[in-house]
Every structure is written in C-alpha cells, then in structure tokens.
C-alpha cells in the first residue's frame, strides 16, 4: 500500500506536469525556470497553483520553520515529514527534497537508502545534495539507482563550519573550480544544479559551460532559473535579508496586524459577534425559554 496521498488533479491546473525534461527544454528554449521552497501543505498549494516550476523542500526549513540556527541539526525524519505534507499539495511543479546533513556522508549504501525514502515514502521526484566533484561518484550511483539528483554548489550551507556564509567563487581560480564541480555533477547525471551566492560572472560562466539547467540563488540573472526561500520572498523570517533577496510582500506586518486586531476584539467583547455564533433550532429555543429561570440557569 502506498503511503503517498495525492490530491485529485484539479481542472484549474494550468499547465502540464513539470519534469526533469521540462527543465532541460526550458534551458534550451531560453525560458527562465521558476523555483521556490515550500515546507507545508498550505504554502505548497499556493506556490504550485501559482505555476512555479520547481518546489524545493529545502533543509532551510531548519531555520525558517523549526527555529534552528543552521541547517545542520535537520534530521531525515523532519525532512520526510515536511516533504510528505508538500507532496499532498503539489500537482504541477517538480518536487525536489533536500537530503539533510549527515544523511549522505557516511556511506553510499546509507545515501541510497535515505534518498530512496524521499522518493518512495515521501513522493519527492528528485533529491538535492550539496557538493561538487566530491559528490560526483554518489550522484552517479544515485542516478543509476533511478533517483534524479539536483546538485548544489557555491555557498553550501551544510559546509558552514568549513567555509562560513560567504560569497564563493571570487577569483578566476575559484571559478575554474566551480566550473569543474558543475561539469563533474553534469557528467555524473545531475538533472540541474543550484548555484548559491557566487558572483554574477561566475553564474554566467557555469551556466554557459553546462547542458543541464542552473538554478541561481544569489548567482545573478544569467542562470537558467531562480530560486528563493518562500519565507524570504514574503518576509516571514524576521531576519535581515541577504543581498539577493527581493521581498514581494510583508507577511510579517500583515499577520501581526491581524493578530493584534483579533486580540483587541476579544478583549473588547466584539468577537465573536452573534453572526459568528451557532444558534439553537426554534423549537429547542422555545422549550428552553419556557423553563423556569432557576432550572434554566442550572443547565
Ligand atoms: O535549503 C534551501 O532552501 C536551499 C535553497 C537555498 C536552494 O538549498
């Protein structure tokens, strides 16, 4: 029995299902790829219905929704739990899940077993792993095991204790290294590569060197697509945004105002109103009113 519950395909779904081939076609046709993170059913529904091409259940959920101060503590069980929730909403986009820190580092067997759980138990269509040439053999093994893999190079947050949260690829030699990483991932079978926090020029050179699409986050407009963290896009983080973030809405202000308004209505006795209350049917109401006041008040 399948553990994956898919919602019925709605008539309103605007476009055909996005696959790895669609992303490749988009690159070839120079049509930018849109991608966003989502970590729960309700936001994933909004993102998917808006026609975003790729939904990533990123391990950034560690900070965005679980309150950790990095992605490092995020566990397989947490990632699977959120991926299943997102799966129940996503019908159109390609669904990619991040493999968390430690889930693909110790042995190839464990990496395959963990990646398989994302596909088989949680309904992801691809997994994302961080690293370049050092992960090429693993990407190749996963690909041969029928698991689609998205690479991730540049600023790789799981390497924070080694490289920090710093822009990568800031010299010609560093860009050559990134190109070699990207080409190794492509040769190993990766379906796309996320480029994070690198100079625009590096993003352009890597994109030009590959047949597979690049999805940039802080990697400039020459990438084949762009991804942002949903919570950054709508300002739900409370943190100072990185340079590459563009805020398209201020959900923090909107939600805070709604909460304050609600609290003030409760305190002022104006919520709930009569129209927001349930009422007895007429006969039951008459019966209740006919009772003696003492009996009524005891009930
Ligand atoms: O975890 C994440 O959200 C990511 C994106 C920044 C690409 O890896």
XYZ file of N, CA, C and O in Angstrom, residues 136-271:
544
model
N 30.442 13.608 -7.004
C 30.121 13.124 -8.356
C 29.873 11.616 -8.365
O 28.915 11.140 -8.999
N 30.693 10.852 -7.643
C 30.511 9.390 -7.636
C 29.151 9.043 -7.036
O 28.434 8.156 -7.539
N 28.774 9.759 -5.972
C 27.478 9.486 -5.340
C 26.327 9.856 -6.274
O 25.345 9.113 -6.399
N 26.458 11.005 -6.950
C 25.405 11.415 -7.892
C 25.243 10.345 -8.970
O 24.125 9.981 -9.360
N 26.359 9.813 -9.445
C 26.322 8.777 -10.478
C 25.618 7.519 -9.942
O 24.743 6.938 -10.610
N 25.959 7.103 -8.730
C 25.335 5.902 -8.148
C 23.837 6.105 -7.960
O 23.020 5.219 -8.265
N 23.448 7.284 -7.436
C 22.019 7.549 -7.230
C 21.290 7.556 -8.565
O 20.201 6.991 -8.714
N 21.907 8.200 -9.560
C 21.281 8.280 -10.883
C 21.086 6.870 -11.457
O 20.031 6.557 -12.015
N 22.106 6.023 -11.281
C 21.977 4.638 -11.774
C 20.951 3.849 -10.973
O 20.463 2.817 -11.422
N 20.626 4.348 -9.777
C 19.572 3.709 -8.975
C 18.214 4.339 -9.261
O 17.277 4.211 -8.455
N 18.117 5.079 -10.370
C 16.860 5.708 -10.830
C 16.405 6.850 -9.931
O 15.224 7.184 -9.889
N 17.347 7.444 -9.218
C 16.988 8.588 -8.370
C 17.541 9.852 -9.023
O 18.756 9.965 -9.234
N 16.644 10.777 -9.384
C 17.094 12.026 -10.011
C 17.724 12.919 -8.948
O 17.205 13.035 -7.836
N 18.851 13.536 -9.321
C 19.602 14.335 -8.344
C 19.800 15.755 -8.857
O 20.180 15.977 -10.007
N 19.543 16.727 -7.974
C 19.885 18.128 -8.227
C 21.140 18.409 -7.409
O 21.200 18.069 -6.221
N 22.161 19.005 -8.042
C 23.386 19.362 -7.336
C 23.247 20.734 -6.683
O 22.267 21.462 -6.906
N 24.212 21.099 -5.876
C 24.187 22.406 -5.192
C 25.642 22.780 -4.901
O 26.298 22.101 -4.112
N 26.113 23.844 -5.553
C 27.498 24.286 -5.339
C 27.524 25.793 -5.065
O 26.522 26.481 -5.185
N 28.737 26.299 -4.750
C 28.896 27.702 -4.355
C 28.849 27.741 -2.843
O 29.563 26.973 -2.174
N 27.993 28.610 -2.289
C 27.812 28.601 -0.832
C 26.914 27.409 -0.487
O 25.731 27.402 -0.844
N 27.496 26.415 0.134
C 26.724 25.237 0.528
C 26.532 25.311 2.055
O 27.486 25.109 2.808
N 25.298 25.634 2.501
C 25.092 25.909 3.935
C 25.489 24.757 4.857
O 25.825 24.990 6.019
N 25.468 23.503 4.354
C 25.874 22.390 5.216
C 27.382 22.414 5.494
O 27.866 21.677 6.353
N 28.137 23.263 4.744
C 29.594 23.377 4.965
C 29.921 24.608 5.800
O 31.053 25.088 5.761
N 28.932 25.150 6.531
C 29.127 26.446 7.206
C 30.371 26.460 8.096
O 31.090 27.471 8.133
N 30.675 25.363 8.787
C 31.823 25.389 9.702
C 33.148 25.354 8.956
O 34.200 25.638 9.526
N 33.111 24.988 7.672
C 34.349 24.973 6.876
C 34.491 26.262 6.067
O 35.567 26.862 6.033
N 33.417 26.731 5.438
C 33.550 27.887 4.522
C 32.798 29.130 4.994
O 32.938 30.204 4.410
N 31.973 29.018 6.038
C 31.184 30.169 6.508
C 30.062 30.498 5.534
O 29.876 29.822 4.526
N 29.288 31.530 5.889
C 28.232 32.009 4.985
C 28.817 33.147 4.158
O 28.534 34.318 4.405
N 29.700 32.821 3.238
C 30.398 33.843 2.453
C 30.208 33.599 0.971
O 30.112 32.449 0.535
N 30.219 34.698 0.198
C 30.156 34.567 -1.262
C 31.350 33.717 -1.715
O 32.488 33.937 -1.279
N 31.089 32.745 -2.580
C 32.137 31.846 -3.090
C 32.488 32.243 -4.528
O 31.783 33.029 -5.150
N 33.592 31.689 -5.034
C 33.950 31.901 -6.450
C 34.389 33.323 -6.747
O 34.015 33.882 -7.778
N 35.202 33.893 -5.853
C 35.565 35.295 -6.034
C 36.903 35.500 -6.739
O 37.433 36.611 -6.751
N 37.480 34.456 -7.323
C 38.712 34.618 -8.108
C 38.584 33.728 -9.344
O 37.730 32.829 -9.387
N 39.469 33.982 -10.318
C 39.426 33.180 -11.550
C 39.643 31.698 -11.217
O 38.962 30.811 -11.761
N 40.574 31.442 -10.284
C 40.851 30.035 -9.924
C 39.638 29.404 -9.245
O 39.294 28.238 -9.510
N 38.986 30.190 -8.376
C 37.809 29.645 -7.669
C 36.681 29.375 -8.665
O 35.939 28.393 -8.524
N 36.566 30.237 -9.685
C 35.517 29.998 -10.700
C 35.850 28.746 -11.513
O 34.962 27.936 -11.815
N 37.137 28.569 -11.841
C 37.534 27.334 -12.553
C 37.146 26.098 -11.743
O 36.670 25.100 -12.297
N 37.342 26.182 -10.426
C 36.973 25.056 -9.554
C 35.469 24.791 -9.611
O 35.030 23.635 -9.680
N 34.687 25.886 -9.565
C 33.226 25.724 -9.593
C 32.773 25.128 -10.928
O 31.869 24.285 -10.970
N 33.422 25.578 -12.022
C 33.053 25.016 -13.341
C 33.381 23.514 -13.370
O 32.575 22.697 -13.838
N 34.549 23.166 -12.816
C 34.923 21.734 -12.791
C 33.926 20.939 -11.938
O 33.530 19.819 -12.294
N 33.492 21.536 -10.802
C 32.488 20.865 -9.952
C 31.192 20.654 -10.729
O 30.614 19.562 -10.723
N 30.747 21.728 -11.394
C 29.472 21.664 -12.114
C 29.550 20.642 -13.246
O 28.610 19.848 -13.443
N 30.666 20.626 -13.966
C 30.792 19.673 -15.080
C 30.850 18.231 -14.574
O 30.305 17.323 -15.211
N 31.476 18.046 -13.417
C 31.534 16.686 -12.850
C 30.137 16.224 -12.450
O 29.763 15.060 -12.670
N 29.346 17.134 -11.874
C 27.966 16.773 -11.485
C 27.130 16.463 -12.723
O 26.350 15.508 -12.750
N 27.311 17.288 -13.759
C 26.560 17.038 -15.006
C 26.949 15.677 -15.598
O 26.068 14.879 -15.970
N 28.254 15.402 -15.651
C 28.705 14.122 -16.217
C 28.183 12.949 -15.397
O 27.939 11.856 -15.917
N 27.996 13.180 -14.088
C 27.508 12.109 -13.206
C 26.007 11.882 -13.353
O 25.471 10.920 -12.808
N 25.310 12.805 -14.019
C 23.882 12.584 -14.270
C 22.943 13.551 -13.571
O 21.725 13.356 -13.634
N 23.478 14.587 -12.884
C 22.594 15.543 -12.204
C 21.632 16.154 -13.219
O 21.999 16.401 -14.370
N 20.384 16.405 -12.779
C 19.381 16.962 -13.705
C 19.408 18.490 -13.708
O 18.881 19.120 -14.625
N 19.977 19.091 -12.689
C 20.079 20.554 -12.584
C 21.051 20.841 -11.447
O 21.358 19.938 -10.645
N 21.537 22.089 -11.395
C 22.454 22.444 -10.302
C 22.038 23.788 -9.714
O 21.849 24.769 -10.450
N 21.889 23.832 -8.398
C 21.652 25.102 -7.697
C 23.007 25.785 -7.505
O 23.968 25.152 -7.063
N 23.063 27.068 -7.861
C 24.270 27.867 -7.655
C 23.936 28.910 -6.602
O 23.063 29.751 -6.818
N 24.625 28.858 -5.459
C 24.263 29.779 -4.369
C 25.391 30.740 -4.059
O 26.552 30.344 -3.875
N 25.055 32.013 -4.000
C 25.956 33.074 -3.520
C 27.307 33.060 -4.215
O 28.344 32.811 -3.587
N 27.287 33.320 -5.493
C 28.527 33.450 -6.268
C 28.383 34.699 -7.137
O 27.259 35.142 -7.408
N 29.496 35.304 -7.585
C 29.384 36.487 -8.427
C 28.586 36.189 -9.700
O 28.619 35.068 -10.222
N 27.915 37.196 -10.171
C 27.099 37.088 -11.382
C 27.904 36.494 -12.548
O 27.409 35.648 -13.304
N 29.177 36.950 -12.653
C 30.024 36.479 -13.756
C 30.224 34.966 -13.665
O 30.226 34.253 -14.678
N 30.414 34.479 -12.419
C 30.607 33.028 -12.224
C 29.333 32.283 -12.614
O 29.382 31.236 -13.288
N 28.184 32.819 -12.208
C 26.905 32.189 -12.562
C 26.760 32.074 -14.068
O 26.336 31.035 -14.594
N 27.138 33.138 -14.780
C 27.033 33.140 -16.242
C 27.970 32.119 -16.876
O 27.578 31.377 -17.795
N 29.211 32.062 -16.371
C 30.191 31.133 -16.965
C 29.794 29.676 -16.718
O 29.895 28.832 -17.624
N 29.336 29.383 -15.500
C 28.940 27.993 -15.201
C 27.728 27.613 -16.057
O 27.671 26.525 -16.645
N 26.773 28.527 -16.152
C 25.562 28.256 -16.939
C 25.922 27.965 -18.399
O 25.385 27.032 -19.005
N 26.867 28.750 -18.935
C 27.264 28.561 -20.339
C 28.032 27.255 -20.540
O 28.038 26.689 -21.640
N 28.671 26.767 -19.473
C 29.505 25.561 -19.606
C 28.684 24.270 -19.509
O 29.231 23.181 -19.685
N 27.398 24.390 -19.188
C 26.583 23.184 -18.926
C 25.442 23.021 -19.923
O 24.886 24.016 -20.417
N 25.069 21.761 -20.160
C 23.852 21.484 -20.930
C 22.643 21.423 -19.999
O 21.515 21.675 -20.415
N 22.879 21.057 -18.711
C 21.755 20.994 -17.757
C 21.526 22.387 -17.172
O 22.426 23.231 -17.154
N 20.295 22.640 -16.684
C 19.989 23.978 -16.177
C 20.650 24.313 -14.833
O 20.842 23.425 -13.995
N 20.959 25.596 -14.670
C 21.411 26.107 -13.379
C 20.250 26.898 -12.773
O 19.532 27.604 -13.474
N 20.097 26.746 -11.464
C 19.058 27.477 -10.734
C 19.797 28.338 -9.712
O 20.429 27.806 -8.800
N 19.736 29.643 -9.884
C 20.546 30.523 -9.040
C 19.811 31.048 -7.830
O 18.597 31.259 -7.855
N 20.578 31.236 -6.756
C 20.093 31.989 -5.586
C 21.275 32.857 -5.188
O 22.287 32.360 -4.679
N 21.207 34.137 -5.540
C 22.369 34.997 -5.355
C 23.466 34.646 -6.324
O 24.652 34.699 -5.986
N 23.117 34.263 -7.552
C 24.116 33.882 -8.560
C 23.895 34.646 -9.864
O 24.453 34.285 -10.894
N 23.084 35.691 -9.818
C 22.920 36.570 -10.970
C 21.882 36.112 -11.977
O 21.410 34.975 -11.940
N 21.546 37.034 -12.896
C 20.442 36.784 -13.834
C 20.788 35.870 -15.014
O 19.895 35.500 -15.773
N 22.056 35.505 -15.181
C 22.400 34.641 -16.324
C 22.082 33.169 -16.064
O 22.165 32.351 -16.987
N 21.724 32.818 -14.835
C 21.363 31.415 -14.559
C 20.098 31.057 -15.345
O 19.326 31.929 -15.731
N 19.881 29.755 -15.540
C 18.704 29.330 -16.316
C 17.412 29.496 -15.531
O 16.328 29.484 -16.114
N 17.522 29.586 -14.216
C 16.331 29.779 -13.388
C 16.731 30.434 -12.089
O 17.926 30.635 -11.814
N 15.742 30.770 -11.287
C 15.989 31.407 -9.987
C 15.187 30.678 -8.927
O 14.073 30.216 -9.177
N 15.785 30.596 -7.722
C 15.052 30.060 -6.573
C 15.200 31.026 -5.412
O 16.258 31.672 -5.273
N 14.152 31.174 -4.621
C 14.223 31.923 -3.367
C 13.560 31.091 -2.276
O 12.722 30.222 -2.568
N 13.928 31.383 -1.046
C 13.246 30.783 0.098
C 11.908 31.520 0.258
O 11.878 32.755 0.325
N 10.815 30.759 0.288
C 9.476 31.352 0.353
C 9.367 32.375 1.483
O 8.815 33.465 1.319
N 9.925 32.026 2.664
C 9.813 32.910 3.827
C 10.546 34.231 3.618
O 10.182 35.247 4.213
N 11.588 34.231 2.771
C 12.280 35.486 2.427
C 11.427 36.314 1.475
O 11.320 37.537 1.610
N 10.827 35.639 0.504
C 10.021 36.308 -0.529
C 8.888 37.134 0.081
O 8.571 38.220 -0.387
N 8.278 36.591 1.151
C 7.105 37.263 1.733
C 7.415 37.864 3.108
O 6.510 38.270 3.826
N 8.695 37.913 3.476
C 9.111 38.449 4.782
C 8.416 37.784 5.957
O 7.652 38.401 6.693
N 8.734 36.511 6.123
C 8.232 35.790 7.295
C 9.373 35.408 8.233
O 9.167 34.649 9.165
N 10.584 35.903 7.962
C 11.739 35.419 8.719
C 12.075 36.294 9.919
O 12.597 35.804 10.903
N 11.831 37.589 9.801
C 12.242 38.487 10.888
C 13.730 38.812 10.839
O 14.209 39.651 11.584
N 14.490 38.144 9.970
C 15.943 38.382 9.895
C 16.249 39.401 8.793
O 15.439 39.615 7.892
N 17.433 40.021 8.891
C 17.862 40.931 7.825
C 18.097 40.096 6.570
O 18.831 39.111 6.614
N 17.464 40.474 5.458
C 17.598 39.621 4.272
C 18.979 39.713 3.634
O 19.652 40.738 3.734
N 19.388 38.629 2.978
C 20.635 38.649 2.207
C 20.441 39.590 1.014
O 19.309 39.900 0.629
N 21.573 40.023 0.439
C 21.546 40.971 -0.683
C 20.663 40.485 -1.839
O 20.011 41.266 -2.523
N 20.650 39.163 -2.051
C 19.956 38.642 -3.235
C 18.439 38.502 -3.048
O 17.733 38.153 -3.988
N 17.956 38.766 -1.833
C 16.515 38.579 -1.577
C 15.734 39.793 -2.044
O 16.108 40.929 -1.767
N 14.666 39.570 -2.766
C 13.702 40.638 -3.040
C 12.405 40.280 -2.315
O 11.870 39.201 -2.509
N 11.947 41.226 -1.496
C 10.709 40.998 -0.746
C 9.522 41.413 -1.610
O 9.420 42.560 -2.007
N 8.620 40.461 -1.862
C 7.452 40.761 -2.698
C 6.204 41.036 -1.862
O 5.171 41.422 -2.403
N 6.290 40.797 -0.570
C 5.157 41.081 0.316
C 5.701 41.167 1.734
O 6.811 40.688 2.010
N 4.934 41.811 2.623
C 5.347 41.884 4.021
C 4.347 41.107 4.878
O 3.485 41.679 5.536
N 4.477 39.787 4.824
C 3.542 38.928 5.553
C 3.681 39.111 7.059
O 2.693 38.981 7.788
N 4.882 39.433 7.545
C 5.052 39.641 8.996
C 4.154 40.767 9.464
O 3.451 40.644 10.479
N 4.167 41.895 8.728
C 3.356 43.049 9.133
C 1.868 42.710 9.036
O 1.085 43.009 9.941
N 1.501 42.032 7.955
C 0.094 41.679 7.732
C -0.430 40.769 8.846
O -1.508 40.985 9.419
N 0.365 39.754 9.193
C -0.068 38.772 10.191
C -0.092 39.408 11.589
O -1.020 39.198 12.370
N 0.936 40.219 11.880
C 0.980 40.881 13.200
C -0.257 41.764 13.375
O -0.903 41.754 14.431
N -0.590 42.519 12.333
C -1.753 43.402 12.413
C -3.035 42.581 12.643
O -3.880 42.942 13.464
N -3.166 41.460 11.949
C -4.362 40.620 12.102
C -4.457 40.074 13.531
O -5.538 40.069 14.140
N -3.327 39.635 14.088
C -3.326 39.067 15.452
C -3.716 40.150 16.466
O -4.531 39.919 17.382
N -3.124 41.349 16.289
C -3.428 42.433 17.240
C -4.901 42.830 17.165
O -5.539 43.092 18.185
N -5.436 42.843 15.970
C -6.835 43.203 15.771
C -7.746 42.179 16.457
O -8.700 42.520 17.151
N -7.426 40.901 16.269
C -8.192 39.801 16.890
C -8.161 39.927 18.417
O -9.209 39.883 19.086
N -6.944 40.132 18.976
C -6.814 40.216 20.443
C -7.629 41.392 20.974
O -8.303 41.297 22.011
N -7.589 42.499 20.248
C -8.319 43.680 20.707
C -9.831 43.440 20.644
O -10.573 43.848 21.537
N -10.309 42.716 19.631
C -11.740 42.408 19.530
C -12.186 41.472 20.660
O -13.252 41.640 21.240
N -11.340 40.477 20.997
C -11.686 39.559 22.093
C -11.740 40.340 23.404
O -12.703 40.235 24.177
N -10.719 41.165 23.627
C -10.685 41.929 24.890
C -11.840 42.915 24.975
O -12.387 43.155 26.044
N -12.230 43.465 23.847
C -13.319 44.456 23.829
C -14.696 43.825 23.732
O -15.710 44.527 23.679
N -14.778 42.496 23.683
C -16.072 41.805 23.652
C -16.779 41.888 22.307
O -17.966 41.574 22.203
N -16.083 42.263 21.266
C -16.752 42.362 19.951
C -16.496 41.124 19.088
O -16.998 41.019 17.972
N -15.714 40.181 19.585
C -15.548 38.888 18.904
C -15.759 37.774 19.913
O -15.154 37.819 20.982
